[in-house]
XYZ file of C-alpha atoms in Angstrom:
696
model
C 169.513 117.592 134.420
C 172.774 116.664 132.806
C 175.220 113.832 132.765
C 177.795 114.692 135.421
C 180.731 112.588 134.303
C 181.512 110.156 137.064
C 185.225 110.280 137.903
C 187.546 113.273 138.101
C 189.312 114.129 134.852
C 193.015 114.930 134.778
C 193.313 118.088 132.740
C 195.598 120.972 131.982
C 195.044 124.151 133.936
C 197.005 127.371 134.321
C 200.329 126.647 136.042
C 199.188 123.188 137.170
C 200.752 119.789 136.676
C 198.786 117.963 134.019
C 197.886 115.047 136.275
C 196.483 117.097 139.137
C 192.828 116.543 139.955
C 190.701 119.689 139.832
C 188.986 119.770 143.205
C 187.100 122.904 142.155
C 185.588 120.973 139.243
C 184.549 118.166 141.580
C 183.017 120.778 143.885
C 181.063 122.250 140.980
C 179.745 118.792 140.174
C 178.601 118.369 143.757
C 176.849 121.756 143.679
C 175.171 120.959 140.374
C 173.831 117.540 141.326
C 172.661 118.888 144.708
C 170.714 121.643 142.952
C 169.047 119.156 140.609
C 168.284 116.733 143.438
C 166.632 119.338 145.668
C 164.790 120.859 142.711
C 163.212 117.487 141.911
C 162.556 116.396 145.477
C 161.151 119.680 146.764
C 159.632 121.607 143.858
C 159.185 125.238 144.728
C 162.053 125.432 147.210
C 165.002 125.677 144.827
C 163.100 126.929 141.814
C 166.113 127.238 139.522
C 167.768 123.957 140.439
C 167.414 122.795 136.848
C 170.460 124.933 135.967
C 172.579 122.187 137.469
C 172.324 120.683 133.979
C 174.025 123.706 132.507
C 176.833 123.541 135.045
C 177.483 119.949 134.013
C 177.476 120.892 130.342
C 180.179 123.522 130.835
C 182.288 121.128 132.913
C 182.021 118.411 130.280
C 182.926 120.818 127.505
C 185.985 122.008 129.394
C 187.266 118.555 130.312
C 186.700 116.976 126.919
C 188.191 119.887 124.994
C 191.202 119.971 127.306
C 191.775 116.278 126.632
C 191.346 116.681 122.868
C 193.795 119.576 122.734
C 196.372 117.557 124.661
C 195.772 114.448 122.597
C 194.141 115.625 119.358
C 192.474 113.172 117.020
C 194.869 112.594 114.118
C 193.210 109.595 112.549
C 190.499 106.973 112.792
C 192.399 105.087 115.484
C 192.545 108.138 117.745
C 188.862 108.797 117.164
C 187.897 105.230 118.041
C 190.075 105.326 121.137
C 188.406 108.541 122.299
C 184.957 107.046 121.839
C 186.030 103.817 123.554
C 187.015 105.752 126.686
C 183.636 107.472 126.732
C 181.883 104.128 126.329
C 183.736 102.544 129.242
C 183.122 105.520 131.481
C 179.460 106.293 130.775
C 177.548 103.506 129.070
C 177.610 100.596 131.580
C 176.242 102.606 134.517
C 173.609 104.252 132.336
C 172.528 100.837 131.063
C 172.221 99.332 134.548
C 169.927 102.175 135.602
C 167.902 101.983 132.381
C 167.240 98.266 132.796
C 166.389 98.628 136.484
C 164.032 101.496 135.678
C 162.213 99.584 132.955
C 161.775 96.625 135.307
C 160.412 98.938 138.026
C 158.089 100.588 135.504
C 156.559 97.281 134.455
C 156.227 96.247 138.092
C 154.821 99.389 139.729
C 153.830 102.156 137.311
C 150.324 102.307 135.792
C 149.869 100.029 132.794
C 148.721 103.065 130.809
C 152.296 104.410 130.697
C 154.207 101.184 130.080
C 154.408 101.567 126.304
C 155.475 105.205 126.448
C 158.152 104.641 129.076
C 159.443 101.539 127.266
C 159.799 103.530 124.048
C 161.660 106.228 125.955
C 163.986 103.573 127.376
C 164.807 102.579 123.804
C 165.341 106.232 122.850
C 167.548 106.764 125.906
C 169.583 103.654 125.066
C 170.164 105.061 121.583
C 170.919 108.513 123.054
C 168.203 110.365 121.177
C 165.929 110.909 124.189
C 166.323 114.676 123.968
C 164.884 114.724 120.449
C 162.065 112.387 121.464
C 161.149 114.687 124.351
C 161.402 117.778 122.153
C 158.841 116.198 119.855
C 156.428 115.131 122.601
C 156.853 118.382 124.531
C 155.105 120.241 121.717
C 152.069 117.939 122.031
C 149.504 119.901 124.040
C 147.544 116.768 124.869
C 150.670 115.157 126.343
C 151.235 117.970 128.824
C 149.546 116.166 131.706
C 151.175 112.771 131.179
C 152.999 111.104 134.043
C 156.633 112.160 134.039
C 158.797 109.484 132.471
C 161.315 107.927 134.891
C 163.964 108.123 132.155
C 163.311 111.636 130.865
C 166.482 112.856 132.597
C 168.454 110.913 129.991
C 167.811 113.816 127.635
C 170.945 115.535 128.892
C 173.031 112.384 128.531
C 171.801 112.272 124.942
C 173.004 115.839 124.376
C 176.422 114.987 125.783
C 176.796 111.741 123.830
C 175.940 113.587 120.610
C 178.539 116.184 121.597
C 181.123 113.419 122.091
C 180.465 112.177 118.553
C 180.848 115.608 116.956
C 183.460 117.333 119.083
C 186.597 115.207 118.558
C 186.169 115.520 114.808
C 185.726 119.301 114.980
C 188.625 119.863 117.376
C 190.834 117.468 115.418
C 190.242 119.442 112.223
C 190.880 122.721 114.052
C 194.182 121.405 115.444
C 195.185 120.116 112.001
C 194.556 123.553 110.520
C 196.503 125.200 113.350
C 199.489 122.935 112.676
C 199.479 123.788 108.988
C 199.345 127.492 109.770
C 202.176 127.004 112.293
C 202.743 129.957 114.614
C 199.868 132.020 113.272
C 197.443 129.145 113.811
C 197.723 128.973 117.578
C 194.332 130.599 118.013
C 192.481 128.493 115.416
C 190.929 126.049 117.944
C 189.841 128.984 120.100
C 188.255 130.709 117.110
C 186.462 127.555 115.980
C 185.061 126.872 119.446
C 184.109 130.532 119.826
C 182.215 130.399 116.538
C 180.243 127.397 117.804
C 179.391 129.334 120.966
C 178.125 132.327 118.996
C 176.078 130.371 116.448
C 174.513 127.953 118.927
C 173.773 130.727 121.443
C 172.092 132.771 118.729
C 169.926 129.820 117.760
C 169.170 129.129 121.423
C 167.949 132.688 121.932
C 165.780 132.464 118.806
C 164.231 129.073 119.530
C 163.675 129.861 123.213
C 161.581 132.833 122.101
C 159.680 130.985 119.371
C 159.417 127.375 120.581
C 160.575 127.143 124.211
C 159.346 123.585 124.803
C 161.558 122.195 122.049
C 164.391 124.637 122.786
C 164.861 123.172 126.239
C 165.823 119.746 124.915
C 167.397 119.962 121.469
C 171.152 119.665 121.050
C 171.482 122.744 118.855
C 170.327 125.082 121.635
C 172.602 123.461 124.233
C 175.782 122.976 122.232
C 177.049 126.456 123.084
C 177.052 125.588 126.798
C 179.426 122.678 126.241
C 181.397 124.798 123.800
C 181.709 127.547 126.421
C 183.631 125.139 128.617
C 185.638 124.227 125.531
C 186.369 127.891 124.931
C 187.979 128.162 128.362
C 190.101 125.090 127.619
C 191.098 126.368 124.178
C 192.004 129.827 125.487
C 194.128 128.358 128.290
C 195.911 126.081 125.849
C 196.558 128.882 123.362
C 198.098 131.206 125.961
C 198.516 129.823 129.511
C 198.269 132.493 132.164
C 198.736 132.854 135.875
C 196.611 135.610 137.323
C 197.368 136.926 140.804
C 195.828 134.806 143.557
C 193.448 137.569 144.765
C 192.062 137.943 141.233
C 191.597 134.197 140.857
C 189.906 133.983 144.249
C 187.545 136.846 143.427
C 186.721 135.358 140.016
C 185.948 131.967 141.543
C 183.671 133.488 144.164
C 181.932 135.600 141.510
C 181.326 132.505 139.425
C 179.895 130.566 142.355
C 177.627 133.487 143.260
C 176.345 133.568 139.676
C 175.524 129.849 139.745
C 173.829 130.035 143.145
C 171.883 133.134 142.069
C 170.498 131.233 139.077
C 169.599 128.274 141.290
C 167.715 130.499 143.734
C 166.222 133.152 141.443
C 165.237 131.331 138.268
C 161.926 129.467 138.082
C 159.583 127.881 135.580
C 158.682 131.255 134.073
C 162.294 132.098 133.189
C 162.746 131.809 129.399
C 165.293 129.027 129.179
C 167.896 128.208 127.943
C 168.480 131.316 125.785
C 170.178 134.333 127.316
C 169.201 133.320 130.853
C 171.474 130.270 130.645
C 174.459 132.621 130.459
C 174.258 133.288 134.209
C 174.986 129.740 135.438
C 177.207 128.822 132.484
C 179.403 131.912 132.559
C 179.558 131.531 136.348
C 180.796 127.967 135.931
C 183.313 129.060 133.308
C 184.629 131.730 135.702
C 185.213 129.175 138.444
C 187.019 126.833 136.060
C 189.104 129.571 134.443
C 190.096 130.966 137.842
C 191.663 127.629 138.847
C 191.627 128.922 142.411
C 192.056 125.664 144.320
C 195.050 126.973 146.224
C 194.315 130.694 146.131
C 194.064 132.313 149.548
C 190.592 133.678 150.222
C 189.058 131.645 147.414
C 186.346 128.967 147.619
C 188.903 126.183 147.208
C 188.732 125.127 150.844
C 184.947 124.837 150.708
C 184.923 122.952 147.429
C 187.688 120.624 148.614
C 185.805 119.374 151.673
C 185.806 115.584 151.680
C 181.980 115.159 151.539
C 181.834 117.641 148.668
C 184.555 115.801 146.775
C 182.859 112.461 147.381
C 179.540 113.762 146.082
C 181.257 115.219 143.039
C 182.942 111.889 142.419
C 179.651 109.942 142.438
C 177.551 112.716 140.895
C 177.051 110.863 137.607
C 175.464 107.863 139.317
C 173.485 110.075 141.717
C 172.059 111.833 138.706
C 171.188 108.536 137.030
C 169.395 107.035 140.051
C 167.620 109.946 141.713
C 164.921 110.642 139.121
C 163.657 107.064 138.623
C 163.376 106.775 142.402
C 161.375 110.001 142.634
C 158.936 108.832 139.948
C 158.591 105.153 140.883
C 158.737 105.078 144.702
C 155.344 106.811 145.267
C 153.664 104.144 143.140
C 155.564 101.348 144.850
C 154.480 102.687 148.261
C 150.947 103.561 147.146
C 151.038 107.174 148.352
C 152.791 110.492 147.892
C 156.187 110.872 149.504
C 156.283 112.354 152.987
C 159.302 113.870 154.691
C 160.671 110.486 155.801
C 160.264 108.996 152.323
C 161.981 111.988 150.732
C 164.962 111.474 153.000
C 164.851 107.806 152.061
C 165.018 108.681 148.357
C 168.098 110.829 148.991
C 169.787 108.065 150.985
C 168.858 105.448 148.381
C 170.195 107.675 145.579
C 173.531 108.077 147.380
C 173.817 104.396 148.270
C 172.950 103.182 144.793
C 175.365 105.740 143.356
C 178.167 104.492 145.591
C 177.471 100.869 144.642
C 177.274 101.719 140.936
C 180.496 103.711 141.109
C 182.319 100.953 142.966
C 181.032 97.901 141.124
C 180.103 99.174 137.655
C 181.792 102.437 136.686
C 185.301 101.856 137.980
C 185.762 98.127 137.230
C 184.583 98.392 133.630
C 186.353 101.651 133.035
C 189.669 100.056 134.010
C 189.028 96.435 132.959
C 192.239 95.314 131.177
C 190.437 93.374 128.458
C 188.332 96.396 127.582
C 191.168 98.915 127.884
C 193.492 96.828 125.768
C 191.038 95.893 123.038
C 188.799 98.489 121.426
C 186.754 95.743 119.780
C 185.797 94.426 123.212
C 184.748 97.905 124.304
C 182.526 98.405 121.270
C 181.167 94.917 121.797
C 180.182 96.005 125.298
C 178.517 99.076 123.769
C 176.549 96.886 121.356
C 175.374 94.635 124.177
C 174.368 97.552 126.434
C 172.517 99.446 123.723
C 171.058 96.308 122.196
C 169.650 94.834 125.399
C 168.112 98.140 126.527
C 166.696 99.065 123.116
C 165.372 95.593 122.297
C 163.721 95.176 125.692
C 162.274 98.678 125.436
C 160.830 98.074 121.971
C 159.491 94.621 122.851
C 157.923 95.860 126.096
C 156.305 98.740 124.229
C 154.966 96.367 121.582
C 153.511 94.032 124.207
C 151.882 96.947 126.025
C 150.504 98.344 122.765
C 149.010 94.955 121.941
C 147.244 94.797 125.309
C 145.924 98.314 124.737
C 144.664 97.374 121.261
C 142.817 94.406 122.729
C 141.251 96.640 125.380
C 140.254 99.197 122.775
C 138.808 96.544 120.471
C 136.658 94.987 123.196
C 135.386 98.233 124.752
C 132.728 99.172 122.114
C 130.976 95.815 122.491
C 130.766 96.212 126.269
C 129.451 99.748 125.899
C 126.907 98.601 123.337
C 125.742 95.787 125.642
C 125.071 98.374 128.369
C 122.800 100.240 125.967
C 121.231 103.447 127.221
C 122.717 102.833 130.677
C 126.313 103.406 129.550
C 127.974 106.607 130.657
C 125.689 109.567 131.357
C 122.637 107.408 130.634
C 123.046 105.723 134.015
C 122.525 109.112 135.705
C 119.449 109.918 133.641
C 117.892 106.575 134.529
C 118.306 105.670 138.230
C 117.185 102.117 137.496
C 120.405 101.456 135.572
C 122.873 99.166 137.297
C 126.189 99.100 135.432
C 128.932 97.103 137.147
C 132.615 97.143 136.301
C 134.511 99.223 133.776
C 133.114 99.150 130.260
C 136.184 101.053 129.050
C 139.402 99.946 130.802
C 142.147 102.515 131.477
C 144.307 101.367 128.542
C 141.385 101.987 126.194
C 140.376 105.283 127.811
C 143.886 106.728 127.493
C 143.572 106.487 123.709
C 139.828 107.142 123.433
C 140.127 110.600 121.914
C 137.706 112.381 119.569
C 138.572 112.079 115.891
C 139.351 115.796 115.634
C 142.688 115.139 117.342
C 143.797 112.404 114.943
C 142.467 114.392 111.985
C 144.852 117.271 112.771
C 142.054 119.777 113.133
C 144.216 121.911 115.406
C 146.259 125.058 115.417
C 148.978 124.490 118.007
C 151.638 126.822 119.371
C 153.263 128.755 117.791
C 149.885 129.168 115.998
C 151.265 129.585 112.508
C 148.773 127.186 110.873
C 145.136 127.673 109.920
C 143.769 124.148 110.136
C 140.033 123.494 109.929
C 138.048 120.286 109.365
C 134.534 119.634 108.109
C 132.291 116.846 109.415
C 128.905 115.852 108.053
C 127.249 116.078 104.685
C 127.823 119.048 102.437
C 124.079 118.936 101.685
C 123.101 119.379 105.335
C 120.607 122.234 105.789
C 122.355 123.615 108.897
C 125.995 124.773 109.003
C 127.627 124.850 112.433
C 130.991 126.301 113.499
C 132.695 124.673 116.505
C 134.959 127.310 118.052
C 137.318 127.221 121.035
C 140.295 125.307 122.349
C 140.670 121.596 123.093
C 137.716 121.732 125.482
C 135.552 122.612 122.493
C 137.028 119.753 120.483
C 136.027 117.112 122.993
C 132.339 117.837 122.276
C 132.667 116.759 118.630
C 131.619 113.096 119.191
C 128.344 114.253 120.761
C 127.653 116.476 117.760
C 128.317 113.583 115.386
C 126.218 110.976 117.215
C 122.834 112.666 117.603
C 119.699 111.683 115.728
C 119.738 115.141 114.156
C 123.436 114.915 113.250
C 122.580 114.360 109.610
C 120.900 117.762 109.579
C 124.054 119.719 110.243
C 127.564 120.134 108.876
C 130.207 121.028 111.468
C 133.346 123.045 110.681
C 136.027 123.207 113.381
C 138.024 126.250 114.479
C 140.136 124.849 117.314
C 143.280 126.294 118.894
C 145.128 124.412 121.635
C 145.214 126.523 124.839
C 144.275 129.629 122.849
C 140.735 130.626 123.692
C 138.760 132.965 121.415
C 139.038 136.472 122.824
C 140.223 139.683 121.225
C 143.019 140.125 123.738
C 146.617 139.001 124.129
C 147.193 135.923 126.283
C 150.262 135.419 128.431
C 152.585 132.920 126.720
C 156.221 132.176 127.516
C 157.172 132.513 123.846
C 156.957 136.120 122.736
C 155.470 135.307 119.332
C 152.831 132.908 120.632
C 150.663 135.623 122.169
C 150.380 137.624 118.951
C 150.031 134.498 116.821
C 147.252 133.229 119.099
C 145.429 136.539 118.728
C 145.902 136.466 114.948
C 144.544 132.898 114.827
C 141.527 133.927 116.897
C 140.856 136.822 114.539
C 141.069 134.446 111.569
C 138.644 132.028 113.210
C 136.126 134.710 114.231
C 136.283 136.416 110.826
C 135.833 133.050 109.101
C 132.725 132.336 111.156
C 131.182 135.772 110.677
C 131.723 135.671 106.917
C 131.088 131.953 106.483
C 127.301 131.883 106.363
C 126.943 129.758 109.507
C 123.579 129.085 111.103
C 125.046 128.446 114.562
C 128.274 128.865 116.515
C 129.044 126.378 119.289
C 131.638 127.680 121.737
C 133.431 126.021 124.628
C 136.826 126.601 126.215
C 138.940 126.018 129.244
C 140.092 129.456 130.359
C 143.373 128.493 131.988
C 145.744 130.710 130.016
C 146.188 134.069 131.743
C 145.398 137.319 129.980
C 148.499 139.421 129.426
C 148.993 142.509 131.586
C 145.930 141.830 133.751
C 146.309 141.560 137.558
C 145.612 138.077 138.895
C 142.653 139.231 140.978
C 140.997 140.670 137.854
C 141.607 137.724 135.508
C 138.155 136.113 135.691
C 136.219 139.363 135.247
C 138.503 140.474 132.433
C 138.115 137.137 130.661
C 134.325 137.319 130.978
C 134.345 140.806 129.462
C 136.609 139.617 126.629
C 134.339 136.657 125.900
C 131.324 138.991 125.925
C 132.932 140.998 123.147
C 133.461 137.848 121.088
C 129.858 136.770 121.634
C 128.701 140.232 120.568
C 130.636 139.910 117.321
C 128.485 136.906 116.412
C 125.149 138.122 117.751
C 125.598 141.523 116.058
C 125.916 139.550 112.825
C 122.669 137.720 113.677
C 124.371 134.358 114.339
C 123.022 132.394 117.338
C 125.561 130.931 119.775
C 125.423 127.796 121.908
C 127.857 127.949 124.840
C 128.715 124.591 126.393
C 129.914 125.194 129.931
C 133.343 123.665 130.560
C 133.330 120.217 132.140
C 134.941 119.329 135.494
C 138.680 118.647 135.649
C 140.345 116.030 137.832
C 143.546 116.586 139.848
C 145.476 113.806 138.067
C 145.451 111.852 134.837
C 142.353 109.668 135.241
C 143.365 106.545 133.245
C 146.746 106.502 135.002
C 145.082 106.855 138.395
C 142.543 104.115 137.707
C 145.270 101.803 136.402
C 146.904 101.854 139.842
C 143.863 100.061 141.300
C 142.407 102.588 143.746
C 140.048 101.370 146.472
C 137.261 103.393 144.868
C 137.019 104.935 141.410
C 136.063 108.196 143.091
C 139.501 108.250 144.695
C 140.564 109.505 141.265
C 137.871 112.197 141.289
C 137.586 115.530 143.075
C 134.947 117.537 144.964
C 132.990 120.031 142.847
C 134.680 122.940 144.613
C 137.978 121.744 143.163
C 136.897 120.148 139.894
C 134.645 122.930 138.605
C 136.878 125.765 137.541
C 135.379 129.190 136.828
C 134.043 129.460 133.274
C 133.945 133.114 132.234
C 132.650 132.120 128.770
C 129.558 130.529 130.289
C 129.173 133.520 132.605
C 129.353 135.883 129.630
C 126.772 133.767 127.809
C 124.342 133.893 130.721
C 124.779 137.672 130.974
C 124.156 138.232 127.260
C 121.016 140.231 126.505
C 120.815 139.743 122.743
C 118.494 136.751 122.997
C 120.769 134.810 120.659
C 122.998 133.065 123.224
C 122.054 129.725 124.778
C 124.062 128.135 127.598
C 124.011 124.422 128.420
C 125.992 122.393 130.955
C 126.229 118.746 132.001
C 127.619 119.214 135.499
C 124.617 117.442 137.049
C 125.478 114.329 135.018
C 129.113 114.307 136.113
C 129.013 115.494 139.716
C 126.946 115.087 142.840
C 127.204 117.200 145.987
C 130.319 115.373 147.150
C 132.391 114.438 144.127
C 132.802 114.844 140.394
C 133.110 111.294 139.127
C 135.919 110.025 136.902
C 133.849 106.944 135.955
C 130.176 107.340 135.084
C 127.976 104.435 134.080
C 131.021 102.196 133.675
C 132.630 104.601 131.198
C 135.852 106.426 132.052
C 134.974 110.051 131.423
C 138.462 111.408 130.701
C 141.407 110.385 128.558
C 143.688 112.599 130.656
C 142.823 114.870 133.565
C 140.258 117.090 131.875
C 139.437 116.082 128.279
C 136.393 113.895 127.713
C 136.809 110.486 126.138
C 134.997 110.082 122.841
C 132.896 107.276 124.321
C 131.681 109.350 127.252
C 131.132 112.437 125.086
C 128.789 110.393 122.878
C 126.682 109.560 125.942
C 126.117 113.304 126.357
C 124.519 113.530 122.911
C 120.954 114.204 124.171
C 122.058 117.272 126.115
C 124.129 118.614 123.222
C 121.405 117.926 120.670
C 118.840 119.642 122.877
C 121.166 122.622 123.180
C 121.621 122.846 119.418
C 117.862 122.704 118.828
C 117.235 125.394 121.438
C 119.930 127.650 119.998
C 118.573 127.305 116.474
C 115.081 128.183 117.738
C 116.424 131.482 119.112
C 117.303 132.521 115.569
C 113.868 131.522 114.278
C 112.106 133.400 117.079
């Protein structure tokens, strides 16, 4: 997902007139945007279509570096002129799409996402969206959030940051080359090559250690743009003219490499890192070959009129396609079928053509803007200012509505008394009408353990633990597991016996407590998760605890275990963990994992479904296997107690997202703090029963 620059550049190429348009470059743009479009429209068909971003990065690096080597920055005026051209070419179209997307968000998307999307609009307008996404991508609890309709602006942010840095760097390299005279001809090439090496090395490292952030940050992507720059610098330093058959073969080899990445890569491919070399080096080969007129080359294919047209409007296609994919299903009220998918493609192309014709080209060539840099930067200020100010103000307004919903929810829950939440299932005479906790409140209704930073997140290099309750409490309890253990904390804090126990947390996001490596994309995460589990288990065994409460969602695969054997292997691994505690004489309460819904529940409810249960799921789908509970039931030590609340959340037909007027989930599978507190009787009863096993 990159910013395919809209119009064809006029660049130097081996043995070419400077003003000639590179039809092969336009063809590469068309290939790249097609890959991204199909990847987003039909997930699972073109599993590596995301590498279209990397193709665009290489193209941009080549074109911009070629321009800067022809017309190097020699002073502030040159630098401002370079930036002014980028502003006229890229900013107006991006702003039009941003404003249209924010309007569509406020009109059609769930109110629960308005603030987040509006803030991302502001970040996109300021061209820091990639850093914003890198930050949120490491938030485990944000993993199930609705995709932002402006998240594709991350790649535009990378490119705009590149445009700020690159003219300065190339200008300094050219200045040094001039001072060194004949011996300095290769200085720009060496400087660009150094950037490639350093950034690629960092990309490989961060992809292995923090892949979610590595995907978005500029430092891991800079080498891809610089790779295109390296081709431009090498051509400028020593122009060559390879034989036509060699150029044709090189161009075909490059195209094959790009297509192979598009077809063979998928979501499990560590990326960007080393894997990104396949599509980027392939793109560089096509560009370096300059095989437009070479017999037997792909020039004829890439020069086809529809291909050239798509390449020419690729920037606007890229801008429009993703907001349409995200927003249109909500506007229509259902998932996109085949006809609607075709409609999205047609709409993307039509809007791109209109934007190209009436926004990109007129403003890019507008005499007032071209002749006066001040007018261009004034346009930049207006575009950025309007988008950022509207984004911030819309986010503030949405946050205020959410605060009002959150503030009013406790009173409504209190008025419902014992009938709120799970209480309405215990007492059939209860008649709770309407939502006691509206979606905006539920989306932020998270147990305090999350805000208190009681977590050890990937890459699991921290050892965070929190203590709740009085230090004088006669019973010490350890709460152990992943986030699905953490969401029980409010029930532990609310019981009438809560003053009798002190609770220490040992919580690892996605990392469940077994003495076995889990399968993580980052190489270090698996070992770090295991080390964190060992720390937690050892701390419990040696900590003098009277009870261990365990719960976990077992959705992370065990490493090197066949898929068909995963559940049995996980149960056996949990049994070994349980034995570690029972062998030490510590009783264990296992809380069976709660149902999970197919989609984010507050978002779904905010769309106004016909029935709340439209946001639920049948038990066969919602109740995932729980090998921890199975291991607890199979334990023969007499020290393991298993409790579950499935009967309070599901009937024979559906697991309910709203129970007794209380929204049960703040996402798709984590309990809201309010609903968890209504489960206090079951949890308290489980704690009492588990403690009795130790006494008996």
